[in-house]
Amino acid sequence: MLDPRRRSPLAHRMPIRAASGAVSLAEWPFLSKLIVRCQAGRDATAVEAVTGVALPTTACTSATAGERSLLWLGPDEWMLVAPDGEAAALETDLRAALTGPHTQVVDVSDYYTVITLTGARGRDVLARLVTIDLHPRHFAKGRVVGTLAGAVNLLVWLRDESDAAGPVFDVIVRASMADHVWCLMAEAGRAFGCPAQEPRGGERLRGALEDVA
Amino acid sequence: MTLSDSAPEDRSLAFRTDGSAHEPGDRTALRAASRQPYRRASGGRIDRSKPVHFTFDGKPVSGYAGDTVASALIANGVHFVARGFKYHRPRGILTAGSDDPAGLVQVGSHDALTDPNTRATEQEIYPGLEVFSQNAWPSLAFDVGVLNDVFHRFLPSGFYYKTFMGPPGSWMGFEKIIRAAAGLGRAPKAPDPDRYEHVNHHCEVLVVGGGPAGLSAALAAARTGARVVLCEETAELGGWLLSADPATRIDGLSPAEWIAAAEADLRAFDDVHILTRTCAYGYYAENQVNLWEKLSDHQLPADRDPALPRQRNWRVRAREVVLATGALERPLLFPGNDRPGIVTASAALTFAERYGVLVGHRIAVATNNDAGYDAACRLKAAGADIVSVIDQREAAGIGAAERASAAGISVRHGAAIVSTSGRKRIARITVRALGADGGPTGSPETLACDALAVAGGYSPNVALFSQSRGQLRYDEAIGAFVPGHSVQRERSAGASAGTFDLGACLAEGAKAGLEAALAAGFAGEAGSAPSVEDSALLAGRLDPRVVLPAARAGRTFIDVQNDVTVKDLRLAVQEGYSSVEHAKRYTTTGMGTDQGKTVNINAFAVLADKQALKLPAVGTTTFRQPYKPVTFGVMAGAHTGAHFQPRRTTPMHDWQVANGAIFETSGDWLRAWTYPRPGETPEEAVQRETRAAREAIGMLDASTLGKIDIQGADARTFLNRVYTNAWSKLAPGRCRYGLMLNEDGMVMDDGVTTCIADDHFHMTTTTGGAASVLAWLEDYLQTEWPDLDVRLTTVTEQWAVASLSGPKTPELMAALLDDLDPDPESFPFMAWKPAHIDGVPVRVFRISFTGGVSYEINVAASYSAWLWEKIMAAGAPFGITPYGTEAMHLLRAEAGFIIVGQDTDGTMTPIDLRMDKMVSQAKGDFIGKRSLSRPDTARTDRRQLVGLLTDDPATVLVEGAHVIATAEEPAPPVPMLGHVTSSYFSPTLGRSIALAVVKGGGGRMDETLHVTRPGGGTPIPVTVTEVDFLSLKDAGHA
Amino acid sequence: MKRYSLLRLVREGLAGHTGWDPAWRKATLKDRYDAVIIGGGGHGLATAYYLASVHGMTDIAVIEKGWIGGGNAGRNTTIIRSNYLNDESAAIYDHALSLWKTLGRELNFNIMMSHRGVLNLAHDEHEARQVKRRVEANRLNGVEAEWLDARQVAEFCPVINMSPSARYPVIGASLQRSGGVNRHDAVVWGFARAASDLGVDIVEQTEVTDIRVEAGAVTAVETSRGTVRTPKVASVVAGHSSVIAGMVGVRLPIQSHPLQALVSEPIKPVLDCVVMSNAVHAYCSQSDKGELVIGAGIDHHNSYTQRGQIGMIEHQLGAIKEVFPIFSRLRMLRQWGGIVDVCPDASPIITATPVKGFFLNGGWGTGGWKATPGSGHAFADLVANGEPNRIAAPFALDRFVSGALVAEHGAAAVAH
Amino acid sequence: MFLIPCPYCGTRDQSEFAYGGQAHVARPEDPASLSDAEWAEFVFFRDNPKGLFAERWNHASGCRRWFNVLRSTASDRIYAAYEIGTPPPAIEGDGPATPSGEVVGSGNDAVKLVKTADEGTRP
């Protein structure tokens, strides 16, 4: 049940569906997200016991069970994504389960939001933003990569891919950068029919020329 | 005035065009088409059913779809399109491609959409295209700049280094004239409305060049299943095959048929990208090759797809690269070799075969190899008269002379051109026989012609190979450099590797393509070599003499764009500028927009000749990126304008905009600076906001502060090492202010860190320091102290922060909080507690950056916009006032709190800040501690932070003004004691206050000093005080 | 030295230019000198010129591994200014600026010193505060500088994007009207010609492979053309400072980083001053030939490759387009990389060393060009006398031990 | 941009990484016991070789881990990437043949010809 008092970082943006159908963009707001730091060899069982998801230990891969997924971020770092509302309980339970040294569990649900990119040309859109090789031979379903788009760090996760639906990418980005990335993605999708998205702007800025007069 | 340079029959050529008359059958179009006197009756890749009308310097010109500006102008008898850079001599079209040195024009007349220095040989025509000559005034035909040519003898290379040395600043006067004369085209006057984009692309095999070798390579690689990119600089695939003799057969197919078949085969592969109008402009490290794709420059603006960018920058990472970039023909060096109408032999063939245009009706051919004969025979077959072949060799290669003779072409062996004439277009050449030393002998013979094709031998196009850092090798036989040792994973094939025979090019391309794919881990087998029937004459035995004596003497041009002659280069050597780079820089040879593509080898030959060296001993220059000039726009890509850099905004941003905030940038963040009410100045607003925070309630959006969640048993140890003060005893529930130093002992960040549990802390950093502090902490943790049981995670934006300050805040907090008594007695300063507001969990911190009663509410960001408005509503009865960063700065200055980066500048220690108490002497080492005892750092007369009060309470000092000891400013250099770091009018104190760093300031309390006025004037007297102005006020001192 | 003049140009023009002599002698390396200068860049040749002209030391050689002016001298963007924050920096850069003003006449070589003004843009209040502080410090140090507000910036340089909605709006700038640009090759050749005329041997295509030290003192340099005995060696090799200092066992706090630069195709005059911006990392001027000369930011990693690199350039041109939106359709003609030698405090090192007779001038980072004559003048004094003068003294190596750094990150944060 | 083989994530574009300077420089255990000169050596002085260099990189846009890289600063070629706390592998890099790293007398970066035996001789 969505709490009307909450507002997501891209609440001011309507989902985009290119006329060609080859690219769609939509925010996936309020997903629970937790950073989990632990030692894979020692703590995998404990994490799985709490989350129901096997801890993925291969670099840049993810594991999914039901509506929860664990995304590999680094050799001792994962992001747990789960449905809205689960973060607090998962944080408590995981912190209780991870008792050894070098562990950390932090709720970052509101730090980041998710831009879901679907459609046959998803890879082409992302290729305009990031330098990683997105060819299906190198970027298959479940792969998750931390990378750079211009000045912005983001996570690119190929959550799903099927012949029917094509690739389903989740781009996980800081809330304050989300509008910038959203507009860049739409801009990258222009060739495939996306409408232009003008970034937020037009504020009065201190000292700028209009204020001199 | 006629459009044509030479053809009197075209004098009547004058018609209007509106750009729309391109329908087949249109009478105007047909009439126009009939007026292309140099157009062949048939042939070429142009579409004769689609006449295209455009303008050159306002005069109408007709061509066909598929023409370039150059081919259409030549079809209309125009070679003269530009003026040289320095002497403003008439300049024509020398080649048919991107190597053309001087045929530069301005395209478009719109303020925002005009493109200077566009190569006529590359710009495809479309209806309504406007082309203008440039660097000529008042017109191309009558250019006053030609005076430079009249006085050329006084303007040798580098003449400007030897004069104009007047008194200081006098160069500025001469410079104005020189600058106005220099430059080529004009920049647009308005911002570029077009879009550009970058595409990052990965492939196994990148093939550069769509000629026979490139097509073969791409096919061979594609058949293995490898991802292939094939890029071709011009509008269509085929390369030199598009200029080849149509009688040529490859596996029984004509060149056009073979190209079409090859392209069809390639397009059948899923993982093959074919990019035309795409130039590989830069070969960078690790096989990154950047490609510049032009999507719409050839189209009528109305036809351009608004969804597509104007140009794309493909950043290709290729496992392997095949360079099939062809070869470039060199011009010959002889006096008067710069006139319009002089074209390379290969360009003459390209215009004839690809564009169906004869470069002249009476063409003379000058050559030093057999390729000149091939060109002469084929141009004759195409319909031109061949005046003569002038071969500087005594004898041609086997079969060459015979073929010319069979075609009825006269040949002059052992002869060379000694002069030319023709004002706007070559009209006559004078030929003399060559003696044993290459000097002219015998009587001069003058031949009339309307074009001259020159064949000076082919240079493999090794620019990209050289950019890849491959090492070049000089090949004596072809008189040019060829690829030598490779450094990156690339291979050259075809003419770019020095292989000119068509069959060999195809075979070499196929081999290179397959080898590249195999090297990238794919499997495949070689196909059978195609059968080739080709009668083209290759260069054969090349005359090694590049610089004949006649060329040394007359006005023989090396670089027709920058107007550099053989004499100039020889003078450079005479004056000691003999190394290639010195000669190039002294004369500007090869430094034009053509990158010296047709220039360099000849220039090296002149340098070698003058110094009696062999050419390779002179060396070559570095081939720098880009291969040809690339627009800034495409290099910048989509990260431009509103997309340039992220502007980070907090969840309260929309509310702030709606409530009239003026913002200031703070790093990537936009922060509300103040909220002026209608009719209020920003300064008045700041005073009002400050008063509200002192007298009622002020609320600040402090969400941008950096926040780091710290967990682990060793967290306290870690904090002890990274902060200057002690953290061992901070109890859960309590907060503490900390200073961080770098190892140099200088303050780099500060903030409050809160103990949530013994093994769990919440750190805050400055807004600007958020990212760098986390990176810095991670660095120490991972590389110096990996054993510490500490983990760090940024939570900066997880929590939004409303900072409430003012005497009525406890009352408001009591009204807001579900489950926490905010009474300052029970909830003391520097404590924190979890709580709820309307059931939403919040963290409440009793910390203050104002010196007054304060509460900071942290809430999960998604609730923060709602909470902000809720607080505003609940606070209305108390007079709650949102305040921005300026009032925040003022409030903290009243309390004497520093801002890192404003009151510090990377050179202040905690001692300098007179925050000695923040430095724990008991706890052992911390980062930067050792530096504090260095001799200079431990000096007591360093700049120290103090307060300043002006004698006149109404005078507000200027931030950045300097503190001096004297009541008057002495003459410079004025001894400076320090400077004002922060300065405000304090409504709380009813007077101005300032913070400053002053030499030995701590020992100067109550001393009178003086602060300079910007720009000069009588300094302002001030009294040195402590920094805590609120306490001073309370004590009655201020 | 036959003097250059308009009259001579005319006379030679009539005579077919046969009378011009080599600008500098192609000297043969002797087997001993009173001093050897390693590095034939601007600073090295300036040092030689001032050693000869001011201190009368003419039995000296400048040894250059390639061709003179082929390193950073030939790769920089020639911005001249002296508006530095600290007294120490202001002293040396302003000394240089005063020498620049008359250098062309002194050397009898037109160095095309164009005092067209240098703007340092401020994009937010934090920057504005720093710029104002610097402008005031400059004024009190006798260094010409002024603050322009946004409207004055727009008037002074109309092609700058003054839109209040720009991502980095321009809110003001410092202007040093006496700053500007000059012609780098001319400076190199002018110093070489004048030094050579005074007897200095300029030896190109010669590489120093080792430096011989006996009993703590320099005795000789080993070169690719043999051994040269000398009691004094002055290293002025910019990016290779650590390599040369390593030959005598002197460690430096210098790191060598790549720096990228580019020029556009030549266009008619459109930008009449030098514009620099820290926030967007852009700096740009237009050469007399019409090319826009643009410097990019510095790469953080160490490298000696002098390789043209693209990522930095793409970012740079985005920044240029932000400041100058009308430049978008212009084209990049050439790009190149240089090696800059960077000190922790962004100030240079001009120093004697524990090795007697070994002197070093380096660590100029991205800002060395503007100092060329001042640096050469002060360094020549140090090499001649063995003791630093007032201008050179603050830049000695021992400041890193005492902590007396000359922090110029604010002034030098952007490459130039 | 070169490519950097992150030991954890694989090879990525250099733009994803932050540089950390010379590797294997341990922070002194007891700074208080050091002389000013010894402390300055730690704070300010780093190797700056032309040739093989062990250095630190952080995969800032990826896994956020620090690691070491063995790279030639003369060619930018990377020979190895290895974890913090492990010694550099024994590798002989393409160290420059001369101090400046170019063929003697080649003239900086300008001349990249493979020199032939008879170069420079008069014909």
PDB file of N, CA, C and O in Angstrom, chain B residues 919-952:
ATOM      1  N   VAL B 919      42.659  19.292  19.242  1.00  0.00           N
ATOM      2  CA  VAL B 919      43.780  18.400  18.961  1.00  0.00           C
ATOM      3  C   VAL B 919      44.123  17.631  20.224  1.00  0.00           C
ATOM      4  O   VAL B 919      44.629  18.189  21.191  1.00  0.00           O
ATOM      5  N   SER B 920      43.821  16.356  20.181  1.00  0.00           N
ATOM      6  CA  SER B 920      44.089  15.527  21.349  1.00  0.00           C
ATOM      7  C   SER B 920      45.576  15.199  21.419  1.00  0.00           C
ATOM      8  O   SER B 920      46.162  14.717  20.455  1.00  0.00           O
ATOM      9  N   GLN B 921      46.167  15.525  22.547  1.00  0.00           N
ATOM     10  CA  GLN B 921      47.576  15.187  22.742  1.00  0.00           C
ATOM     11  C   GLN B 921      47.705  13.802  23.343  1.00  0.00           C
ATOM     12  O   GLN B 921      48.765  13.191  23.286  1.00  0.00           O
ATOM     13  N   ALA B 922      46.604  13.296  23.886  1.00  0.00           N
ATOM     14  CA  ALA B 922      46.700  12.072  24.682  1.00  0.00           C
ATOM     15  C   ALA B 922      46.521  10.813  23.866  1.00  0.00           C
ATOM     16  O   ALA B 922      47.036   9.765  24.212  1.00  0.00           O
ATOM     17  N   LYS B 923      45.800  10.907  22.776  1.00  0.00           N
ATOM     18  CA  LYS B 923      45.318   9.650  22.170  1.00  0.00           C
ATOM     19  C   LYS B 923      46.312   8.981  21.228  1.00  0.00           C
ATOM     20  O   LYS B 923      46.007   7.956  20.637  1.00  0.00           O
ATOM     21  N   GLY B 924      47.477   9.531  21.020  1.00  0.00           N
ATOM     22  CA  GLY B 924      48.412   8.916  20.082  1.00  0.00           C
ATOM     23  C   GLY B 924      48.282   9.562  18.713  1.00  0.00           C
ATOM     24  O   GLY B 924      47.784  10.677  18.581  1.00  0.00           O
ATOM     25  N   ASP B 925      48.706   8.820  17.722  1.00  0.00           N
ATOM     26  CA  ASP B 925      48.814   9.417  16.387  1.00  0.00           C
ATOM     27  C   ASP B 925      47.450   9.564  15.717  1.00  0.00           C
ATOM     28  O   ASP B 925      46.518   8.814  16.000  1.00  0.00           O
ATOM     29  N   PHE B 926      47.352  10.553  14.880  1.00  0.00           N
ATOM     30  CA  PHE B 926      46.222  10.672  13.960  1.00  0.00           C
ATOM     31  C   PHE B 926      46.752  11.270  12.669  1.00  0.00           C
ATOM     32  O   PHE B 926      47.877  11.789  12.632  1.00  0.00           O
ATOM     33  N   ILE B 927      45.959  11.194  11.657  1.00  0.00           N
ATOM     34  CA  ILE B 927      46.434  11.632  10.342  1.00  0.00           C
ATOM     35  C   ILE B 927      46.799  13.113  10.389  1.00  0.00           C
ATOM     36  O   ILE B 927      45.994  13.948  10.800  1.00  0.00           O
ATOM     37  N   GLY B 928      48.009  13.410   9.982  1.00  0.00           N
ATOM     38  CA  GLY B 928      48.463  14.788   9.902  1.00  0.00           C
ATOM     39  C   GLY B 928      49.140  15.308  11.152  1.00  0.00           C
ATOM     40  O   GLY B 928      49.719  16.388  11.151  1.00  0.00           O
ATOM     41  N   LYS B 929      49.091  14.543  12.235  1.00  0.00           N
ATOM     42  CA  LYS B 929      49.599  15.061  13.510  1.00  0.00           C
ATOM     43  C   LYS B 929      51.080  15.424  13.425  1.00  0.00           C
ATOM     44  O   LYS B 929      51.505  16.487  13.892  1.00  0.00           O
ATOM     45  N   ARG B 930      51.854  14.520  12.802  1.00  0.00           N
ATOM     46  CA  ARG B 930      53.296  14.739  12.782  1.00  0.00           C
ATOM     47  C   ARG B 930      53.668  16.044  12.083  1.00  0.00           C
ATOM     48  O   ARG B 930      54.646  16.713  12.434  1.00  0.00           O
ATOM     49  N   SER B 931      52.855  16.416  11.091  1.00  0.00           N
ATOM     50  CA  SER B 931      53.193  17.626  10.344  1.00  0.00           C
ATOM     51  C   SER B 931      53.072  18.889  11.194  1.00  0.00           C
ATOM     52  O   SER B 931      53.688  19.908  10.888  1.00  0.00           O
ATOM     53  N   LEU B 932      52.275  18.824  12.247  1.00  0.00           N
ATOM     54  CA  LEU B 932      52.040  20.029  13.045  1.00  0.00           C
ATOM     55  C   LEU B 932      53.295  20.509  13.757  1.00  0.00           C
ATOM     56  O   LEU B 932      53.395  21.675  14.135  1.00  0.00           O
ATOM     57  N   SER B 933      54.276  19.594  13.945  1.00  0.00           N
ATOM     58  CA  SER B 933      55.483  20.000  14.675  1.00  0.00           C
ATOM     59  C   SER B 933      56.641  20.344  13.750  1.00  0.00           C
ATOM     60  O   SER B 933      57.757  20.557  14.216  1.00  0.00           O
ATOM     61  N   ARG B 934      56.395  20.397  12.448  1.00  0.00           N
ATOM     62  CA  ARG B 934      57.472  20.832  11.559  1.00  0.00           C
ATOM     63  C   ARG B 934      57.800  22.298  11.852  1.00  0.00           C
ATOM     64  O   ARG B 934      56.918  23.058  12.297  1.00  0.00           O
ATOM     65  N   PRO B 935      59.034  22.701  11.569  1.00  0.00           N
ATOM     66  CA  PRO B 935      59.438  24.049  11.996  1.00  0.00           C
ATOM     67  C   PRO B 935      58.519  25.144  11.476  1.00  0.00           C
ATOM     68  O   PRO B 935      58.110  26.035  12.233  1.00  0.00           O
ATOM     69  N   ASP B 936      58.174  25.089  10.200  1.00  0.00           N
ATOM     70  CA  ASP B 936      57.357  26.181   9.675  1.00  0.00           C
ATOM     71  C   ASP B 936      55.924  26.082  10.168  1.00  0.00           C
ATOM     72  O   ASP B 936      55.265  27.087  10.431  1.00  0.00           O
ATOM     73  N   THR B 937      55.450  24.839  10.302  1.00  0.00           N
ATOM     74  CA  THR B 937      54.058  24.645  10.710  1.00  0.00           C
ATOM     75  C   THR B 937      53.860  25.012  12.179  1.00  0.00           C
ATOM     76  O   THR B 937      52.758  25.394  12.594  1.00  0.00           O
ATOM     77  N   ALA B 938      54.917  24.895  12.970  1.00  0.00           N
ATOM     78  CA  ALA B 938      54.810  25.179  14.402  1.00  0.00           C
ATOM     79  C   ALA B 938      55.075  26.644  14.725  1.00  0.00           C
ATOM     80  O   ALA B 938      55.010  27.040  15.884  1.00  0.00           O
ATOM     81  N   ARG B 939      55.372  27.438  13.716  1.00  0.00           N
ATOM     82  CA  ARG B 939      55.614  28.855  13.982  1.00  0.00           C
ATOM     83  C   ARG B 939      54.398  29.469  14.668  1.00  0.00           C
ATOM     84  O   ARG B 939      53.262  29.107  14.392  1.00  0.00           O
ATOM     85  N   THR B 940      54.641  30.414  15.532  1.00  0.00           N
ATOM     86  CA  THR B 940      53.515  31.037  16.231  1.00  0.00           C
ATOM     87  C   THR B 940      53.020  32.279  15.512  1.00  0.00           C
ATOM     88  O   THR B 940      51.998  32.837  15.886  1.00  0.00           O
ATOM     89  N   ASP B 941      53.753  32.684  14.462  1.00  0.00           N
ATOM     90  CA  ASP B 941      53.313  33.883  13.748  1.00  0.00           C
ATOM     91  C   ASP B 941      52.621  33.532  12.442  1.00  0.00           C
ATOM     92  O   ASP B 941      52.563  34.323  11.522  1.00  0.00           O
ATOM     93  N   ARG B 942      52.132  32.308  12.379  1.00  0.00           N
ATOM     94  CA  ARG B 942      51.366  31.939  11.187  1.00  0.00           C
ATOM     95  C   ARG B 942      50.035  32.685  11.182  1.00  0.00           C
ATOM     96  O   ARG B 942      49.614  33.250  12.186  1.00  0.00           O
ATOM     97  N   ARG B 943      49.377  32.616  10.061  1.00  0.00           N
ATOM     98  CA  ARG B 943      48.060  33.258   9.980  1.00  0.00           C
ATOM     99  C   ARG B 943      47.078  32.499  10.862  1.00  0.00           C
ATOM    100  O   ARG B 943      46.972  31.286  10.771  1.00  0.00           O
ATOM    101  N   GLN B 944      46.401  33.231  11.706  1.00  0.00           N
ATOM    102  CA  GLN B 944      45.477  32.608  12.657  1.00  0.00           C
ATOM    103  C   GLN B 944      44.108  33.253  12.561  1.00  0.00           C
ATOM    104  O   GLN B 944      43.988  34.441  12.283  1.00  0.00           O
ATOM    105  N   LEU B 945      43.111  32.441  12.839  1.00  0.00           N
ATOM    106  CA  LEU B 945      41.729  32.909  12.694  1.00  0.00           C
ATOM    107  C   LEU B 945      41.336  33.801  13.868  1.00  0.00           C
ATOM    108  O   LEU B 945      41.469  33.406  15.034  1.00  0.00           O
ATOM    109  N   VAL B 946      40.851  34.975  13.551  1.00  0.00           N
ATOM    110  CA  VAL B 946      40.381  35.901  14.582  1.00  0.00           C
ATOM    111  C   VAL B 946      39.086  36.552  14.108  1.00  0.00           C
ATOM    112  O   VAL B 946      38.694  36.419  12.941  1.00  0.00           O
ATOM    113  N   GLY B 947      38.462  37.249  15.017  1.00  0.00           N
ATOM    114  CA  GLY B 947      37.337  38.088  14.647  1.00  0.00           C
ATOM    115  C   GLY B 947      37.816  39.503  14.381  1.00  0.00           C
ATOM    116  O   GLY B 947      38.845  39.925  14.911  1.00  0.00           O
ATOM    117  N   LEU B 948      37.102  40.221  13.550  1.00  0.00           N
ATOM    118  CA  LEU B 948      37.403  41.631  13.334  1.00  0.00           C
ATOM    119  C   LEU B 948      36.116  42.422  13.530  1.00  0.00           C
ATOM    120  O   LEU B 948      35.055  42.036  13.038  1.00  0.00           O
ATOM    121  N   LEU B 949      36.238  43.530  14.263  1.00  0.00           N
ATOM    122  CA  LEU B 949      35.103  44.442  14.387  1.00  0.00           C
ATOM    123  C   LEU B 949      35.535  45.797  13.849  1.00  0.00           C
ATOM    124  O   LEU B 949      36.571  46.339  14.257  1.00  0.00           O
ATOM    125  N   THR B 950      34.763  46.296  12.924  1.00  0.00           N
ATOM    126  CA  THR B 950      35.081  47.610  12.360  1.00  0.00           C
ATOM    127  C   THR B 950      34.770  48.679  13.387  1.00  0.00           C
ATOM    128  O   THR B 950      33.855  48.533  14.217  1.00  0.00           O
ATOM    129  N   ASP B 951      35.533  49.752  13.330  1.00  0.00           N
ATOM    130  CA  ASP B 951      35.257  50.863  14.237  1.00  0.00           C
ATOM    131  C   ASP B 951      33.857  51.406  13.984  1.00  0.00           C
ATOM    132  O   ASP B 951      33.124  51.742  14.914  1.00  0.00           O
ATOM    133  N   ASP B 952      33.537  51.475  12.697  1.00  0.00           N
ATOM    134  CA  ASP B 952      32.193  51.914  12.331  1.00  0.00           C
ATOM    135  C   ASP B 952      31.314  50.671  12.186  1.00  0.00           C
ATOM    136  O   ASP B 952      31.526  49.872  11.275  1.00  0.00           O
TER     137      ASP B 952
END
